[in-house]
Amino acid sequence: MAASLSTMALATAAKPPLLGPQILQIQSAHSTTLSLRSDQMFTAISIPSRRPSLPRVRSAGSPSHQEYETFPRSLKSRLAAGETLYGLFLLSASPTLAEIAGLAGYDYVVVDMEHGPGGISDALPCLRALAAAHTPAVLRLPEPSAVWAKKALDIGPQGIMFPMVDSPAAAAHAVSCCRFPPRGVRGSAHTVVRASAYGLDDGYLARCEEELLVMCQVESVDAVSEIEAIATVEGVDVIQMGPLDLSGSMGYLWDPGNKKVRQVLRELERRVLGLKKRQSEANAAAEGGSASLGGPYLGGFAMPHDPPEELKARGYHMVAGAVDVGLFRQAAAEDVRRFRRAEVEIGEEGHEDEKPRDESYWSE
């Protein structure tokens, strides 16, 4: 077992300046600070510290029995504690963008295999990048099938999202895909897959189904009338609203902000949150019960006409604020517009006397 770092740790031995900068790393309980020092500069970078998804092995009574501790605060435990979680959809299947999203501080990242170009082999490097950034991953499946669920669960996400769940039977099927027989239909290779630390985690089977966050997307007219029945299926943890597909199902694909679509979404929200409130009250009334435990939690995706702050204010428990591709598109388009505006402004100045400029380079 690797020894953990103390409050003050790791300093390189002093070196002559010509041999390169000295590197100092100090880790506290809350952050890791990396400092680079040379004769010309001193730079300090503070990085929030979070624990990885598969930290050190712990012994469980015998040398042959070992378990891997998961995130000390999983998505499920944070929801049960009453937190509102803020996430990002990763459409690009880029491990680099996944890592950036994790380091930026998102509570979770949805690796999207439904609308993104990637499959399982593309999602795996993204999950590894997110684990390195100590950020939980949710995998959205291309379709609600046992085959896709099996392959997705084997690479070890904290959550799984099933699209187009239109009925309680479809919700029950989704839950069944996440459970081993006899409770479900998930195929087993737990002795060798990443989810069980490739078989090194002896406690995987005992906790995997309890810790997994099962999310069902409600995004069609058919699902609207069935919302209570879908949300109360045992094993469904989150009802995820799908505003774009719902608008298309209602005949307003090009107008997702249509008043009728917004009214249906508000009604769905009210009904799911009402179920959650009644469940919480029932838990609180039970001996030793907790008012916050248990679903159904409400998840949503922000839209231009419905920003993430408003979703949170209306009671959503999980809010996806953006898509990685959309963020890059917006930043790139704005960068080009800013440059074009500068070109026009420079051209309008004509041959006026140039203003004195700072002769130093920006890199200096």
GROMACS .gro file of C-alpha atoms in nm:
model
  364
    1MET     CA    1   0.000   0.000   0.000
    2ALA     CA    2   0.141   0.335  -0.097
    3ALA     CA    3   0.198   0.575   0.190
    4SER     CA    4  -0.016   0.891   0.186
    5LEU     CA    5   0.141   1.235   0.173
    6SER     CA    6   0.163   1.432   0.495
    7THR     CA    7   0.072   1.799   0.528
    8MET     CA    8   0.422   1.896   0.426
    9ALA     CA    9   0.581   1.663   0.175
   10LEU     CA   10   0.799   1.619  -0.127
   11ALA     CA   11   1.065   1.876  -0.187
   12THR     CA   12   1.341   1.821  -0.438
   13ALA     CA   13   1.698   1.854  -0.332
   14ALA     CA   14   1.858   2.190  -0.403
   15LYS     CA   15   2.009   2.210  -0.749
   16PRO     CA   16   2.227   2.469  -0.915
   17PRO     CA   17   2.026   2.714  -1.127
   18LEU     CA   18   2.178   2.586  -1.450
   19LEU     CA   19   2.034   2.242  -1.390
   20GLY     CA   20   1.678   2.372  -1.415
   21PRO     CA   21   1.405   2.502  -1.182
   22GLN     CA   22   1.340   2.353  -0.843
   23ILE     CA   23   1.006   2.182  -0.792
   24LEU     CA   24   0.819   2.187  -0.463
   25GLN     CA   25   0.494   2.006  -0.395
   26ILE     CA   26   0.293   2.067  -0.075
   27GLN     CA   27  -0.029   1.880  -0.009
   28SER     CA   28  -0.280   1.985   0.255
   29ALA     CA   29  -0.613   1.831   0.345
   30HIS     CA   30  -0.794   2.047   0.090
   31SER     CA   31  -0.555   2.119  -0.194
   32THR     CA   32  -0.225   2.045  -0.361
   33THR     CA   33   0.003   2.338  -0.442
   34LEU     CA   34   0.271   2.302  -0.704
   35SER     CA   35   0.544   2.565  -0.707
   36LEU     CA   36   0.805   2.612  -0.977
   37ARG     CA   37   1.103   2.832  -0.893
   38SER     CA   38   1.409   2.950  -1.083
   39ASP     CA   39   1.623   3.263  -1.082
   40GLN     CA   40   1.371   3.440  -1.305
   41MET     CA   41   1.026   3.332  -1.183
   42PHE     CA   42   0.821   3.181  -0.906
   43THR     CA   43   0.482   3.031  -0.995
   44ALA     CA   44   0.231   2.866  -0.760
   45ILE     CA   45  -0.068   2.667  -0.880
   46SER     CA   46  -0.337   2.549  -0.640
   47ILE     CA   47  -0.540   2.245  -0.744
   48PRO     CA   48  -0.849   2.132  -0.545
   49SER     CA   49  -0.789   1.787  -0.404
   50ARG     CA   50  -1.048   1.510  -0.458
   51ARG     CA   51  -1.002   1.139  -0.416
   52PRO     CA   52  -0.989   0.908  -0.721
   53SER     CA   53  -1.252   0.651  -0.807
   54LEU     CA   54  -1.021   0.358  -0.737
   55PRO     CA   55  -0.783   0.452  -0.456
   56ARG     CA   56  -0.562   0.228  -0.252
   57VAL     CA   57  -0.647  -0.132  -0.166
   58ARG     CA   58  -0.762  -0.209   0.185
   59SER     CA   59  -0.729  -0.551   0.346
   60ALA     CA   60  -1.041  -0.725   0.473
   61GLY     CA   61  -0.905  -0.982   0.712
   62SER     CA   62  -0.687  -1.196   0.491
   63PRO     CA   63  -0.406  -1.134   0.240
   64SER     CA   64  -0.619  -1.279  -0.038
   65HIS     CA   65  -0.921  -1.057   0.032
   66GLN     CA   66  -0.904  -0.694  -0.067
   67GLU     CA   67  -1.149  -0.419  -0.148
   68TYR     CA   68  -1.120  -0.090  -0.332
   69GLU     CA   69  -1.273   0.212  -0.168
   70THR     CA   70  -1.493   0.410  -0.403
   71PHE     CA   71  -1.548   0.786  -0.394
   72PRO     CA   72  -1.607   0.872  -0.028
   73ARG     CA   73  -1.904   1.077  -0.148
   74SER     CA   74  -2.066   0.911  -0.445
   75LEU     CA   75  -2.329   1.077  -0.662
   76LYS     CA   76  -2.596   0.880  -0.476
   77SER     CA   77  -2.469   0.984  -0.134
   78ARG     CA   78  -2.444   1.349  -0.235
   79LEU     CA   79  -2.800   1.346  -0.368
   80ALA     CA   80  -2.917   1.181  -0.047
   81ALA     CA   81  -2.742   1.456   0.146
   82GLY     CA   82  -2.955   1.715  -0.036
   83GLU     CA   83  -2.692   1.855  -0.272
   84THR     CA   84  -2.772   1.993  -0.616
   85LEU     CA   85  -2.518   1.850  -0.861
   86TYR     CA   86  -2.394   2.041  -1.164
   87GLY     CA   87  -2.271   1.847  -1.467
   88LEU     CA   88  -2.160   1.858  -1.828
   89PHE     CA   89  -2.243   1.642  -2.131
   90LEU     CA   90  -1.933   1.519  -2.317
   91LEU     CA   91  -2.035   1.475  -2.680
   92SER     CA   92  -1.687   1.479  -2.836
   93ALA     CA   93  -1.556   1.158  -2.674
   94SER     CA   94  -1.235   1.353  -2.610
   95PRO     CA   95  -1.033   1.239  -2.306
   96THR     CA   96  -0.863   1.579  -2.301
   97LEU     CA   97  -1.193   1.766  -2.274
   98ALA     CA   98  -1.313   1.511  -2.019
   99GLU     CA   99  -1.009   1.579  -1.805
  100ILE     CA  100  -1.049   1.956  -1.838
  101ALA     CA  101  -1.415   1.925  -1.737
  102GLY     CA  102  -1.318   1.727  -1.430
  103LEU     CA  103  -1.043   1.967  -1.328
  104ALA     CA  104  -1.278   2.261  -1.383
  105GLY     CA  105  -1.493   2.131  -1.099
  106TYR     CA  106  -1.806   1.976  -1.251
  107ASP     CA  107  -1.976   1.739  -1.008
  108TYR     CA  108  -2.023   1.479  -1.282
  109VAL     CA  109  -1.972   1.436  -1.656
  110VAL     CA  110  -2.209   1.247  -1.886
  111VAL     CA  111  -2.014   1.067  -2.157
  112ASP     CA  112  -2.272   1.065  -2.434
  113MET     CA  113  -2.283   0.759  -2.657
  114GLU     CA  114  -2.634   0.833  -2.781
  115HIS     CA  115  -2.560   1.143  -2.988
  116GLY     CA  116  -2.180   1.150  -2.970
  117PRO     CA  117  -1.965   0.970  -3.231
  118GLY     CA  118  -1.800   0.740  -2.978
  119GLY     CA  119  -1.878   0.393  -2.849
  120ILE     CA  120  -1.750   0.192  -2.554
  121SER     CA  121  -1.388   0.191  -2.671
  122ASP     CA  122  -1.403   0.571  -2.701
  123ALA     CA  123  -1.575   0.614  -2.366
  124LEU     CA  124  -1.312   0.414  -2.176
  125PRO     CA  125  -1.028   0.670  -2.215
  126CYS     CA  126  -1.273   0.941  -2.108
  127LEU     CA  127  -1.358   0.750  -1.790
  128ARG     CA  128  -0.988   0.710  -1.717
  129ALA     CA  129  -0.933   1.083  -1.768
  130LEU     CA  130  -1.225   1.164  -1.537
  131ALA     CA  131  -1.094   0.921  -1.275
  132ALA     CA  132  -0.758   1.099  -1.288
  133ALA     CA  133  -0.946   1.425  -1.225
  134HIS     CA  134  -1.145   1.253  -0.945
  135THR     CA  135  -1.477   1.322  -1.119
  136PRO     CA  136  -1.767   1.073  -1.139
  137ALA     CA  137  -1.876   0.964  -1.485
  138VAL     CA  138  -2.224   0.882  -1.613
  139LEU     CA  139  -2.258   0.690  -1.939
  140ARG     CA  140  -2.555   0.763  -2.164
  141LEU     CA  141  -2.639   0.460  -2.376
  142PRO     CA  142  -2.727   0.475  -2.747
  143GLU     CA  143  -3.041   0.275  -2.670
  144PRO     CA  144  -3.199   0.104  -2.368
  145SER     CA  145  -3.062  -0.245  -2.432
  146ALA     CA  146  -2.905  -0.514  -2.213
  147VAL     CA  147  -2.605  -0.547  -2.446
  148TRP     CA  148  -2.515  -0.178  -2.430
  149ALA     CA  149  -2.579  -0.164  -2.056
  150LYS     CA  150  -2.355  -0.467  -1.993
  151LYS     CA  151  -2.063  -0.321  -2.187
  152ALA     CA  152  -2.109   0.021  -2.029
  153LEU     CA  153  -2.127  -0.108  -1.672
  154ASP     CA  154  -1.819  -0.323  -1.719
  155ILE     CA  155  -1.599  -0.015  -1.768
  156GLY     CA  156  -1.707   0.126  -1.433
  157PRO     CA  157  -1.916   0.445  -1.445
  158GLN     CA  158  -2.090   0.573  -1.133
  159GLY     CA  159  -2.412   0.623  -1.324
  160ILE     CA  160  -2.587   0.500  -1.636
  161MET     CA  161  -2.850   0.689  -1.836
  162PHE     CA  162  -3.114   0.513  -2.047
  163PRO     CA  163  -3.268   0.722  -2.328
  164MET     CA  164  -3.631   0.711  -2.443
  165VAL     CA  165  -3.790   0.541  -2.142
  166ASP     CA  166  -4.158   0.570  -2.231
  167SER     CA  167  -4.330   0.327  -1.993
  168PRO     CA  168  -4.294   0.156  -1.655
  169ALA     CA  169  -4.211  -0.166  -1.840
  170ALA     CA  170  -3.923   0.011  -2.015
  171ALA     CA  171  -3.804   0.149  -1.681
  172ALA     CA  172  -3.817  -0.195  -1.522
  173HIS     CA  173  -3.618  -0.332  -1.816
  174ALA     CA  174  -3.355  -0.062  -1.765
  175VAL     CA  175  -3.317  -0.153  -1.399
  176SER     CA  176  -3.300  -0.522  -1.487
  177CYS     CA  177  -3.012  -0.450  -1.727
  178CYS     CA  178  -2.813  -0.316  -1.431
  179ARG     CA  179  -2.857  -0.617  -1.204
  180PHE     CA  180  -2.706  -0.960  -1.206
  181PRO     CA  181  -2.930  -1.270  -1.204
  182PRO     CA  182  -3.160  -1.363  -1.046
  183ARG     CA  183  -3.264  -0.998  -0.995
  184GLY     CA  184  -3.178  -0.894  -1.348
  185VAL     CA  185  -3.025  -0.987  -1.682
  186ARG     CA  186  -2.679  -0.832  -1.666
  187GLY     CA  187  -2.414  -1.070  -1.793
  188SER     CA  188  -2.121  -1.132  -1.563
  189ALA     CA  189  -1.749  -1.094  -1.624
  190HIS     CA  190  -1.684  -0.925  -1.291
  191THR     CA  191  -1.363  -1.117  -1.235
  192VAL     CA  192  -1.179  -0.936  -1.514
  193VAL     CA  193  -1.348  -0.603  -1.599
  194ARG     CA  194  -1.246  -0.250  -1.505
  195ALA     CA  195  -1.554  -0.194  -1.286
  196SER     CA  196  -1.416  -0.446  -1.034
  197ALA     CA  197  -1.056  -0.321  -1.067
  198TYR     CA  198  -1.003  -0.612  -1.307
  199GLY     CA  199  -1.100  -0.861  -1.038
  200LEU     CA  200  -0.885  -0.712  -0.761
  201ASP     CA  201  -1.187  -0.565  -0.582
  202ASP     CA  202  -1.344  -0.848  -0.384
  203GLY     CA  203  -1.622  -0.622  -0.256
  204TYR     CA  204  -1.752  -0.522  -0.598
  205LEU     CA  205  -2.044  -0.763  -0.619
  206ALA     CA  206  -2.163  -0.673  -0.270
  207ARG     CA  207  -2.205  -0.304  -0.345
  208CYS     CA  208  -2.214  -0.241  -0.722
  209GLU     CA  209  -2.592  -0.240  -0.761
  210GLU     CA  210  -2.649  -0.028  -0.452
  211GLU     CA  211  -2.396   0.235  -0.554
  212LEU     CA  212  -2.495   0.263  -0.922
  213LEU     CA  213  -2.709   0.564  -1.015
  214VAL     CA  214  -2.979   0.454  -1.263
  215MET     CA  215  -3.116   0.742  -1.470
  216CYS     CA  216  -3.417   0.715  -1.704
  217GLN     CA  217  -3.487   0.982  -1.964
  218VAL     CA  218  -3.845   1.094  -2.007
  219GLU     CA  219  -3.867   1.264  -2.344
  220SER     CA  220  -4.184   1.175  -2.531
  221VAL     CA  221  -4.557   1.238  -2.525
  222ASP     CA  222  -4.615   0.871  -2.441
  223ALA     CA  223  -4.402   0.903  -2.127
  224VAL     CA  224  -4.589   1.211  -2.000
  225SER     CA  225  -4.901   1.020  -1.898
  226GLU     CA  226  -4.689   0.744  -1.742
  227ILE     CA  227  -4.453   0.964  -1.542
  228GLU     CA  228  -4.560   0.854  -1.192
  229ALA     CA  229  -4.552   0.487  -1.287
  230ILE     CA  230  -4.207   0.526  -1.444
  231ALA     CA  231  -4.066   0.723  -1.153
  232THR     CA  232  -4.185   0.476  -0.890
  233VAL     CA  233  -4.033   0.167  -1.053
  234GLU     CA  234  -3.804   0.013  -0.790
  235GLY     CA  235  -3.442   0.083  -0.879
  236VAL     CA  236  -3.499   0.403  -1.081
  237ASP     CA  237  -3.298   0.674  -0.908
  238VAL     CA  238  -3.330   0.976  -1.139
  239ILE     CA  239  -3.589   1.094  -1.389
  240GLN     CA  240  -3.395   1.291  -1.650
  241MET     CA  241  -3.599   1.535  -1.857
  242GLY     CA  242  -3.528   1.548  -2.231
  243PRO     CA  243  -3.659   1.886  -2.352
  244LEU     CA  244  -3.543   1.861  -2.714
  245ASP     CA  245  -3.687   1.518  -2.789
  246LEU     CA  246  -4.002   1.607  -2.596
  247SER     CA  247  -4.050   1.918  -2.811
  248GLY     CA  248  -4.005   1.704  -3.123
  249SER     CA  249  -4.255   1.448  -2.995
  250MET     CA  250  -4.505   1.731  -2.943
  251GLY     CA  251  -4.448   1.869  -3.294
  252TYR     CA  252  -4.229   2.164  -3.195
  253LEU     CA  253  -3.882   2.037  -3.290
  254TRP     CA  254  -3.776   2.382  -3.412
  255ASP     CA  255  -3.932   2.558  -3.117
  256PRO     CA  256  -3.826   2.382  -2.792
  257GLY     CA  257  -3.911   2.698  -2.599
  258ASN     CA  258  -4.273   2.690  -2.715
  259LYS     CA  259  -4.521   2.773  -2.442
  260LYS     CA  260  -4.695   2.436  -2.474
  261VAL     CA  261  -4.366   2.247  -2.437
  262ARG     CA  262  -4.270   2.452  -2.132
  263GLN     CA  263  -4.610   2.386  -1.976
  264VAL     CA  264  -4.569   2.010  -2.018
  265LEU     CA  265  -4.218   2.022  -1.870
  266ARG     CA  266  -4.342   2.221  -1.570
  267GLU     CA  267  -4.619   1.967  -1.515
  268LEU     CA  268  -4.370   1.679  -1.532
  269GLU     CA  269  -4.144   1.859  -1.287
  270ARG     CA  270  -4.433   1.914  -1.047
  271ARG     CA  271  -4.535   1.550  -1.055
  272VAL     CA  272  -4.183   1.410  -1.008
  273LEU     CA  273  -4.102   1.654  -0.728
  274GLY     CA  274  -4.435   1.571  -0.566
  275LEU     CA  275  -4.342   1.202  -0.565
  276LYS     CA  276  -4.003   1.288  -0.418
  277LYS     CA  277  -4.164   1.494  -0.142
  278ARG     CA  278  -4.406   1.216  -0.049
  279GLN     CA  279  -4.122   0.962  -0.048
  280SER     CA  280  -3.912   1.189   0.173
  281GLU     CA  281  -4.200   1.235   0.416
  282ALA     CA  282  -4.253   0.860   0.431
  283ASN     CA  283  -3.883   0.805   0.500
  284ALA     CA  284  -3.882   1.069   0.771
  285ALA     CA  285  -4.186   0.911   0.937
  286ALA     CA  286  -4.021   0.569   0.945
  287GLU     CA  287  -3.818   0.486   1.252
  288GLY     CA  288  -3.463   0.608   1.194
  289GLY     CA  289  -3.554   0.719   0.845
  290SER     CA  290  -3.403   1.012   0.657
  291ALA     CA  291  -3.612   1.272   0.480
  292SER     CA  292  -3.364   1.299   0.192
  293LEU     CA  293  -3.297   0.932   0.115
  294GLY     CA  294  -3.436   0.767  -0.194
  295GLY     CA  295  -3.561   0.879  -0.531
  296PRO     CA  296  -3.696   0.973  -0.758
  297TYR     CA  297  -3.454   1.261  -0.805
  298LEU     CA  298  -3.513   1.508  -1.087
  299GLY     CA  299  -3.247   1.569  -1.352
  300GLY     CA  300  -3.254   1.825  -1.628
  301PHE     CA  301  -3.067   1.987  -1.912
  302ALA     CA  302  -3.040   2.363  -1.941
  303MET     CA  303  -3.157   2.539  -2.256
  304PRO     CA  304  -3.102   2.895  -2.385
  305HIS     CA  305  -3.452   2.985  -2.268
  306ASP     CA  306  -3.415   2.787  -1.945
  307PRO     CA  307  -3.072   2.844  -1.783
  308PRO     CA  308  -2.926   2.611  -1.518
  309GLU     CA  309  -2.985   2.859  -1.236
  310GLU     CA  310  -3.358   2.846  -1.300
  311LEU     CA  311  -3.359   2.465  -1.304
  312LYS     CA  312  -3.191   2.467  -0.965
  313ALA     CA  313  -3.439   2.722  -0.833
  314ARG     CA  314  -3.731   2.501  -0.943
  315GLY     CA  315  -3.597   2.208  -0.743
  316TYR     CA  316  -3.390   2.001  -0.985
  317HIS     CA  317  -3.140   1.775  -0.811
  318MET     CA  318  -2.907   1.724  -1.109
  319VAL     CA  319  -2.850   2.001  -1.363
  320ALA     CA  320  -2.649   1.960  -1.684
  321GLY     CA  321  -2.552   2.309  -1.786
  322ALA     CA  322  -2.384   2.263  -2.122
  323VAL     CA  323  -2.228   2.035  -2.384
  324ASP     CA  324  -1.854   2.035  -2.444
  325VAL     CA  325  -1.895   2.083  -2.819
  326GLY     CA  326  -2.134   2.373  -2.762
  327LEU     CA  327  -1.893   2.543  -2.523
  328PHE     CA  328  -1.610   2.517  -2.775
  329ARG     CA  329  -1.833   2.634  -3.061
  330GLN     CA  330  -1.938   2.939  -2.862
  331ALA     CA  331  -1.581   3.024  -2.760
  332ALA     CA  332  -1.448   2.973  -3.114
  333ALA     CA  333  -1.721   3.180  -3.280
  334GLU     CA  334  -1.672   3.463  -3.029
  335ASP     CA  335  -1.295   3.455  -3.087
  336VAL     CA  336  -1.344   3.495  -3.463
  337ARG     CA  337  -1.602   3.774  -3.416
  338ARG     CA  338  -1.368   3.961  -3.185
  339PHE     CA  339  -1.087   3.943  -3.440
  340ARG     CA  340  -1.315   4.054  -3.728
  341ARG     CA  341  -1.441   4.351  -3.525
  342ALA     CA  342  -1.081   4.451  -3.456
  343GLU     CA  343  -1.003   4.434  -3.829
  344VAL     CA  344  -1.292   4.669  -3.909
  345GLU     CA  345  -1.195   4.913  -3.635
  346ILE     CA  346  -0.835   4.921  -3.754
  347GLY     CA  347  -0.946   4.976  -4.113
  348GLU     CA  348  -1.169   5.267  -4.011
  349GLU     CA  349  -0.877   5.444  -3.848
  350GLY     CA  350  -0.722   5.501  -4.191
  351HIS     CA  351  -0.376   5.658  -4.194
  352GLU     CA  352  -0.401   5.830  -3.861
  353ASP     CA  353  -0.084   5.858  -3.663
  354GLU     CA  354  -0.014   5.536  -3.488
  355LYS     CA  355  -0.032   5.540  -3.113
  356PRO     CA  356   0.283   5.453  -2.919
  357ARG     CA  357   0.302   5.084  -2.851
  358ASP     CA  358   0.465   4.884  -2.581
  359GLU     CA  359   0.774   4.737  -2.746
  360SER     CA  360   0.792   4.436  -2.516
  361TYR     CA  361   0.663   4.099  -2.630
  362TRP     CA  362   0.361   3.950  -2.458
  363SER     CA  363   0.563   3.639  -2.376
  364GLU     CA  364   0.804   3.843  -2.169
   0.00000   0.00000   0.00000
